[in-house]
PDB file of C-alpha atoms in Angstrom:
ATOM      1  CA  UNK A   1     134.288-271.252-148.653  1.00  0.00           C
ATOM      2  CA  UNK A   2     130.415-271.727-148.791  1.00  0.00           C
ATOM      3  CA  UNK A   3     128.479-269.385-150.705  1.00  0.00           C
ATOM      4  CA  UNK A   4     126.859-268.176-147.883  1.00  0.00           C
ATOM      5  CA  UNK A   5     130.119-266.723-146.290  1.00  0.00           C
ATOM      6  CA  UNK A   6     131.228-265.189-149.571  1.00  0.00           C
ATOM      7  CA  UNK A   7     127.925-263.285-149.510  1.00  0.00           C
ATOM      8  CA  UNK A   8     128.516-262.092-145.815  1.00  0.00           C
ATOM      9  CA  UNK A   9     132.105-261.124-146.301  1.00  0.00           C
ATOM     10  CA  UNK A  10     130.621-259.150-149.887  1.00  0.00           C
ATOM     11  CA  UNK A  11     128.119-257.501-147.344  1.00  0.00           C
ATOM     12  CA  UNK A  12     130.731-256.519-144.808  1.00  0.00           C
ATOM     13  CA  UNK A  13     133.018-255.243-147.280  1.00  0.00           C
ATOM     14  CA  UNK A  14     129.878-252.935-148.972  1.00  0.00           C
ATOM     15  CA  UNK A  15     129.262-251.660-145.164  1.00  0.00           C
ATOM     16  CA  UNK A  16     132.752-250.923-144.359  1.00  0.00           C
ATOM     17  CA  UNK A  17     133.014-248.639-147.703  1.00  0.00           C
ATOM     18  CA  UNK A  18     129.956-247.290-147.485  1.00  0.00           C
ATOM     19  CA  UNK A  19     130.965-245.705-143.740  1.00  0.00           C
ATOM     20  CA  UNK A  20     134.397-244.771-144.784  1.00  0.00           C
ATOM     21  CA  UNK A  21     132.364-242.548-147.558  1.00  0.00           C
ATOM     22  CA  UNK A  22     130.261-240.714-145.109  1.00  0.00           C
ATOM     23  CA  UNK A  23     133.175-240.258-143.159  1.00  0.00           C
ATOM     24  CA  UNK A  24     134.761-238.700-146.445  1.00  0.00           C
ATOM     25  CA  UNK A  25     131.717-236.657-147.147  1.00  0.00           C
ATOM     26  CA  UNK A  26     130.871-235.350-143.578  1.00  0.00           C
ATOM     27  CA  UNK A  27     134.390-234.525-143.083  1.00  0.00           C
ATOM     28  CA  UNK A  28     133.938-231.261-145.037  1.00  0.00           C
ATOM     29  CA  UNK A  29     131.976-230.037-142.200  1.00  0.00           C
ATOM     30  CA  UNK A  30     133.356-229.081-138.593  1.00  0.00           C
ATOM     31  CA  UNK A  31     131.686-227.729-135.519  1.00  0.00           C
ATOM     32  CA  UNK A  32     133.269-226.163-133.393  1.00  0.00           C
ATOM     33  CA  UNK A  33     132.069-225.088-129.633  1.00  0.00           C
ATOM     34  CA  UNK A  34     134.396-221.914-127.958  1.00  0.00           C
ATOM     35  CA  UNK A  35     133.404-221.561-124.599  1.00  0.00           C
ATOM     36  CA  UNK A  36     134.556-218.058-122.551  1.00  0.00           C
ATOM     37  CA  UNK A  37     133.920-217.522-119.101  1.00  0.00           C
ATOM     38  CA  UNK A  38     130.266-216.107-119.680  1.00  0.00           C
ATOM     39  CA  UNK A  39     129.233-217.391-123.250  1.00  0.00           C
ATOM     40  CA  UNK A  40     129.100-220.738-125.160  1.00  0.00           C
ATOM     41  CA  UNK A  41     129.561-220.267-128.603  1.00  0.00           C
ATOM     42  CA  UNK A  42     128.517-223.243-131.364  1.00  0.00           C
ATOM     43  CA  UNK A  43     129.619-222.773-135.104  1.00  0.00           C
ATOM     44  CA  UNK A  44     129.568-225.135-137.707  1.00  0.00           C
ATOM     45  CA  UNK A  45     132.165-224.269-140.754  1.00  0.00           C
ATOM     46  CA  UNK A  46     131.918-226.326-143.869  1.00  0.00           C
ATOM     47  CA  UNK A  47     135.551-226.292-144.671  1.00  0.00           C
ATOM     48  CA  UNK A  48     136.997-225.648-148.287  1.00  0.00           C
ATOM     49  CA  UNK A  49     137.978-229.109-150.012  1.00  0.00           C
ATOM     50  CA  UNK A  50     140.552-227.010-152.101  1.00  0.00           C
ATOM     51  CA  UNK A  51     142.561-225.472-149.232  1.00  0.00           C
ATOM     52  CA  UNK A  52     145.722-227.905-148.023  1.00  0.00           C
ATOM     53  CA  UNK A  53     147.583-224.724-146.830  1.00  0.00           C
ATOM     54  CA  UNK A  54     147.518-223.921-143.303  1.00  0.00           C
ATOM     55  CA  UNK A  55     147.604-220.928-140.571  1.00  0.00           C
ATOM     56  CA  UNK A  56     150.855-221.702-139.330  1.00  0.00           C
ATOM     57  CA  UNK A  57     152.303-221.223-143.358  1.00  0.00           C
ATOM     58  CA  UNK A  58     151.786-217.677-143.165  1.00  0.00           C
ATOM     59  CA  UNK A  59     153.085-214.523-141.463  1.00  0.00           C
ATOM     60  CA  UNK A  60     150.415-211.835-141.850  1.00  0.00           C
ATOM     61  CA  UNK A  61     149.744-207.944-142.095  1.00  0.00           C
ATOM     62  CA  UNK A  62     147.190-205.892-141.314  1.00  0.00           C
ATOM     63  CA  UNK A  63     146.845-202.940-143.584  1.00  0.00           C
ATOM     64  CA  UNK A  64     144.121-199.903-142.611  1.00  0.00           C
ATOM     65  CA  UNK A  65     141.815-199.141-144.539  1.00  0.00           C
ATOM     66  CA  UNK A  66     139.365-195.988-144.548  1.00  0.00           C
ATOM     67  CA  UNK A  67     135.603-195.756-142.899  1.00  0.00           C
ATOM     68  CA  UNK A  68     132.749-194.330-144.345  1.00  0.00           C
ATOM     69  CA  UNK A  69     129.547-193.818-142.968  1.00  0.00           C
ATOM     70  CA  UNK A  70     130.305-196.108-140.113  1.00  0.00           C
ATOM     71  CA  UNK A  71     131.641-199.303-141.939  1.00  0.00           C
ATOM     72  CA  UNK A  72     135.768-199.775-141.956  1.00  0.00           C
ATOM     73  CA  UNK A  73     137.375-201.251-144.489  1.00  0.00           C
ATOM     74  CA  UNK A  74     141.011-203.098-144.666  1.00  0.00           C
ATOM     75  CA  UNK A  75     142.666-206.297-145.034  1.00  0.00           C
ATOM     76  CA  UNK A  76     144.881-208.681-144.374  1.00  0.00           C
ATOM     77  CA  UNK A  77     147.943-209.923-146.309  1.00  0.00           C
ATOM     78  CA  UNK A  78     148.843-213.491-145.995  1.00  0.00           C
ATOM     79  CA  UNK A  79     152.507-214.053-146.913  1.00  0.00           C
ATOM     80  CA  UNK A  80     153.543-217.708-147.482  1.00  0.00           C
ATOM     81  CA  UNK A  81     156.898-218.311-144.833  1.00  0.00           C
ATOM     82  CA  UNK A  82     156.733-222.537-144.906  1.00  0.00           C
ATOM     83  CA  UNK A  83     158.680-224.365-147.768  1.00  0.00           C
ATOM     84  CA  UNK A  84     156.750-226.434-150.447  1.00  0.00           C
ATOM     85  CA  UNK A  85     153.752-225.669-151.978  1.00  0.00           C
ATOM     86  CA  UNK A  86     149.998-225.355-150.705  1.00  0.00           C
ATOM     87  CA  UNK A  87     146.952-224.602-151.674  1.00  0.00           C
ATOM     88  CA  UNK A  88     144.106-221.786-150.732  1.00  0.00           C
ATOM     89  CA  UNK A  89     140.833-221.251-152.054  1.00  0.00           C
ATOM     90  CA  UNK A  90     137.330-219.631-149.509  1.00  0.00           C
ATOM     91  CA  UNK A  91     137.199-217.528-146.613  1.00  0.00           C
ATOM     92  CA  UNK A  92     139.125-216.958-143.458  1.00  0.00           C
ATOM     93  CA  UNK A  93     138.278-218.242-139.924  1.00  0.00           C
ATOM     94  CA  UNK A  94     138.837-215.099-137.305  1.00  0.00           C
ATOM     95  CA  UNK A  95     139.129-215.266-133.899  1.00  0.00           C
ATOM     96  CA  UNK A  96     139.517-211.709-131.761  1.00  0.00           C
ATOM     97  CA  UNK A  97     141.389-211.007-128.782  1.00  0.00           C
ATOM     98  CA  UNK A  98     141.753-208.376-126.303  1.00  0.00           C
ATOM     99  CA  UNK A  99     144.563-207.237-124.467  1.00  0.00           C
ATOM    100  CA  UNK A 100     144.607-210.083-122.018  1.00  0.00           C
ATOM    101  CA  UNK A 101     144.328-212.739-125.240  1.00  0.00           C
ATOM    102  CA  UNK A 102     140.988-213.749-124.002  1.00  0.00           C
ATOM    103  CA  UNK A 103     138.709-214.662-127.062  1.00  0.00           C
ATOM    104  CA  UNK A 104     136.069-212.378-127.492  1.00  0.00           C
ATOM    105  CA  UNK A 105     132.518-213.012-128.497  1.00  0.00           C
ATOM    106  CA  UNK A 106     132.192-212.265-132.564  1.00  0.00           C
ATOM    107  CA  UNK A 107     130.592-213.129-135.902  1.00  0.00           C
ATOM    108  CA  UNK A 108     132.598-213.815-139.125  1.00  0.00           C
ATOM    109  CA  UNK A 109     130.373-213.142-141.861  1.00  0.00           C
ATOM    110  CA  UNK A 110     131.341-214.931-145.640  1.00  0.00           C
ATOM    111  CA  UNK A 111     130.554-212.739-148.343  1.00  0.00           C
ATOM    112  CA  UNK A 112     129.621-214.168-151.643  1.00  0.00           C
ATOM    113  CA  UNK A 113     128.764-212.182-154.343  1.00  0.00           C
ATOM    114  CA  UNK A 114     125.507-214.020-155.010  1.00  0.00           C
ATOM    115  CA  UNK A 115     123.523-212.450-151.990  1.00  0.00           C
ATOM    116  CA  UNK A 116     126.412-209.698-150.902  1.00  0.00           C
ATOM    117  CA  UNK A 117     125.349-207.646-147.959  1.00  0.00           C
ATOM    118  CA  UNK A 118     128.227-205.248-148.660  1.00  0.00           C
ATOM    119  CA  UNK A 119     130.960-203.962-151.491  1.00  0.00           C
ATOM    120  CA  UNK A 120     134.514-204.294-150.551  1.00  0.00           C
ATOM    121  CA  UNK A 121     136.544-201.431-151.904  1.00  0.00           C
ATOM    122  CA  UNK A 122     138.889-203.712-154.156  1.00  0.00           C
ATOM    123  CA  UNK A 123     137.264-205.689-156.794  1.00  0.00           C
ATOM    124  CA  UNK A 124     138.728-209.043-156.772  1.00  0.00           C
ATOM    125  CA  UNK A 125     137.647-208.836-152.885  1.00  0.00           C
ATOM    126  CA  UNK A 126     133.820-209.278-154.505  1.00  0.00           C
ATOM    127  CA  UNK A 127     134.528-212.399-157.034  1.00  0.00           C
ATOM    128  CA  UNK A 128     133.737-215.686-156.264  1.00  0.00           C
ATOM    129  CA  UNK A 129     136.134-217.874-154.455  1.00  0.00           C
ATOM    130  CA  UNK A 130     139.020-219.369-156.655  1.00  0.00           C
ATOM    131  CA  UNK A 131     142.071-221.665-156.031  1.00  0.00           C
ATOM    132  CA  UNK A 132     145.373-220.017-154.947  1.00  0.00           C
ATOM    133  CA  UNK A 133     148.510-222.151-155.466  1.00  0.00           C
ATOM    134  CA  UNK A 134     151.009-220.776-153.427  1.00  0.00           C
ATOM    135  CA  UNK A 135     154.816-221.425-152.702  1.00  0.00           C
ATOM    136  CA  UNK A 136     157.089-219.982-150.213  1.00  0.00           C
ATOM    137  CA  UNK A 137     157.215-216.196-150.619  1.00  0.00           C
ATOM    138  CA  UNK A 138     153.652-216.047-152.380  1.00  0.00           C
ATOM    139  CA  UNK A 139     150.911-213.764-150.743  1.00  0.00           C
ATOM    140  CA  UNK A 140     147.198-214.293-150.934  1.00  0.00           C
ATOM    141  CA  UNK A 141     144.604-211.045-149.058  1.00  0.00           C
ATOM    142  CA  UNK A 142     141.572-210.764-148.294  1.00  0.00           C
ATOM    143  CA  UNK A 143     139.066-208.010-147.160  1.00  0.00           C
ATOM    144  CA  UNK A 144     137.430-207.179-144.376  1.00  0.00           C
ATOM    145  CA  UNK A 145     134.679-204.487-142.961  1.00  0.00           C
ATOM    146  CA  UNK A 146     132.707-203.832-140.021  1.00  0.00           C
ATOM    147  CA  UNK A 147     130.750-201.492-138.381  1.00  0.00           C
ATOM    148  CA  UNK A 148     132.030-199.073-135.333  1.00  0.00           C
ATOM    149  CA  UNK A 149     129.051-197.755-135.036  1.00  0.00           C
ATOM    150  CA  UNK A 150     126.732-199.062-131.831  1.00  0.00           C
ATOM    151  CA  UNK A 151     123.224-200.289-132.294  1.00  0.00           C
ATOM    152  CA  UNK A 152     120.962-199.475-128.991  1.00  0.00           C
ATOM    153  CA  UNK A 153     122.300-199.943-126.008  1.00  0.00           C
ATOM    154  CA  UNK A 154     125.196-202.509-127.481  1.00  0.00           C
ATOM    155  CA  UNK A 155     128.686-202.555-126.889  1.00  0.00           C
ATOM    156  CA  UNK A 156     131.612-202.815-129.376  1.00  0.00           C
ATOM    157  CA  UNK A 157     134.687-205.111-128.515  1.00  0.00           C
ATOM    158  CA  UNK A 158     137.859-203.896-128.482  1.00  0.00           C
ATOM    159  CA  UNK A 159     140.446-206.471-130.220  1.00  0.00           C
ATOM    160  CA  UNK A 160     144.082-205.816-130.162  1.00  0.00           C
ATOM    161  CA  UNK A 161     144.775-208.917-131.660  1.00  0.00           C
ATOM    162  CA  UNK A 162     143.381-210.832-134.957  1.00  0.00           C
ATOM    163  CA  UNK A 163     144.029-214.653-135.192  1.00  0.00           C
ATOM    164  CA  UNK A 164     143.506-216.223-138.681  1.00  0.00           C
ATOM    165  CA  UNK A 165     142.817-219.870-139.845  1.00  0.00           C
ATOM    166  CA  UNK A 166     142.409-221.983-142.808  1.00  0.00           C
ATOM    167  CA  UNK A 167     140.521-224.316-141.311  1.00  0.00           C
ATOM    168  CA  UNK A 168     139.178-225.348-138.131  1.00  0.00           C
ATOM    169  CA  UNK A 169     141.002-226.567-135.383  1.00  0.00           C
ATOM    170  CA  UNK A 170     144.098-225.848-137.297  1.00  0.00           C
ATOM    171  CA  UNK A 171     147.184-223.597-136.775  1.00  0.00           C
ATOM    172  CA  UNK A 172     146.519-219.974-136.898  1.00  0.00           C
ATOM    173  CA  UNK A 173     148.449-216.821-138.619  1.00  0.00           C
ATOM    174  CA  UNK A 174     148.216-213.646-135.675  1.00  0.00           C
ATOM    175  CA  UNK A 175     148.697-210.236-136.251  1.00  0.00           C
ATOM    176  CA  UNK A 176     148.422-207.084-134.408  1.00  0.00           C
ATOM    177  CA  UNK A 177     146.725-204.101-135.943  1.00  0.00           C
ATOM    178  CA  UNK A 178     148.446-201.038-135.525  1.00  0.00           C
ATOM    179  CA  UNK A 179     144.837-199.570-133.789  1.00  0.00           C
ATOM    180  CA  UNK A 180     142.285-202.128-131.886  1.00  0.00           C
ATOM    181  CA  UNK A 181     139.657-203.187-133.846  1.00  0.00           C
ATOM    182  CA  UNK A 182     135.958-202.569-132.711  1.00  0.00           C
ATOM    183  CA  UNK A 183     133.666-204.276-134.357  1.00  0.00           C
ATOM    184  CA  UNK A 184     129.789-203.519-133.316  1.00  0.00           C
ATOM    185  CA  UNK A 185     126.429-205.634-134.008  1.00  0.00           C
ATOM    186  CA  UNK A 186     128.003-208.919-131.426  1.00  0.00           C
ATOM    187  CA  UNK A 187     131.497-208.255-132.887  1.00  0.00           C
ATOM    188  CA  UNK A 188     130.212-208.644-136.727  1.00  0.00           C
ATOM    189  CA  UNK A 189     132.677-208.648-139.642  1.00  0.00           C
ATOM    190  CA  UNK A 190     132.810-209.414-142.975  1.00  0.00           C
ATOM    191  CA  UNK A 191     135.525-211.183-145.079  1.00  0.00           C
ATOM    192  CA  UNK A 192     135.924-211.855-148.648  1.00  0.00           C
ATOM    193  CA  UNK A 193     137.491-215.006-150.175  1.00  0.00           C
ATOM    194  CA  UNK A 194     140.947-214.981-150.377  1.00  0.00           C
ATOM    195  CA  UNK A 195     142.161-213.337-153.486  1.00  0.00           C
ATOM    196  CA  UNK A 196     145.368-212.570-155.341  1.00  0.00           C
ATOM    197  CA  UNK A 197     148.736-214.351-155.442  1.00  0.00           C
ATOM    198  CA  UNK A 198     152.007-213.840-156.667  1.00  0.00           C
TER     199      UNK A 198
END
């Protein structure tokens, strides 16, 4: 082979492995469009390189919490139902939906503690993300809080049923809260990492 093909076919190979790295490194970030029958919603999640578990792993409860001066607190618990092992680690991806299981228009807010708009009422709820390794029968939470309170002349959805995923675009975990939830401000809540496992 002439030296000048051994340089194109080192040249090819660099391209090819340089693409598949991208590919590697923008994979980590997902946007997803939800479109309902009057809005278009764009989001763009940067996914959680630790997490290999998935929605469809878990059966899930919702457990009431209390309100206080207009914010409700609860959370969810996550119980692992799938065989093997998986991991978790960041926040959960909601979706709400009303009676008719249309999706309704909301926004999940992550809280980290580094710039932490509220305090959840459990403290591991406020830590930092960390890696859950779960097997079948383990349980991972996390918190949540919103406002019922209305601001001006806005309405607050009424969801009578909470959808959860890992990721996006992947299987979900649903539940049905034992009262609707209404969250006000365009259907804001906000969730803590995933904590706890045993």
């Amino acid at each position: 082979m002439s030296r000048a093909l051994k340089s194109l076919g080192i040249f090819a190979a660099f391209v090819v492995i340089y693409t598949l790295s991208r590919h590697a490194i923008d994979s980590n970030t997902t946007t997803t469009t939800t479109t309902t029958s009057t809005t278009t919603t764009t989001t763009t999640i940067a996914k959680v390189v630790g997490s290999t578990c998935a929605g469809g792993d878990f059966s899930a409860v919702y457990n009431e919490g209390e309100g206080a001066a207009g914010t409700i607190d609860a959370s969810v618990t996550l119980t692992k139902v799938t065989s093997g092992s998986c991991t978790l680690e960041g926040w959960p991806i909601l979706a709400l939906q009303d009676t008719t299981g249309a999706v309704l228009t909301s926004t999940t807010v992550d809280v980290r503690p580094s710039d932490a708009p509220i305090q959840f009422p459990v403290a591991q709820a406020n830590a930092a993300p960390t890696l859950l390794n779960l097997t079948k029968g383990s349980v991972a939470d996390f918190s949540l809080a919103y406002s019922d309170v209305p601001v001006g002349n806005g309405s607050c959805p009424s969801a009578r049923t909470l959808s959860v995923q890992v990721a996006a675009g992947g299987s979900v975990a649903t539940l049905t809260p034992t009262y609707p939830l209404q969250p006000c401000n365009k259907g804001t809540i906000w969730v803590s990492p995933y904590y706890g496992a045993g």
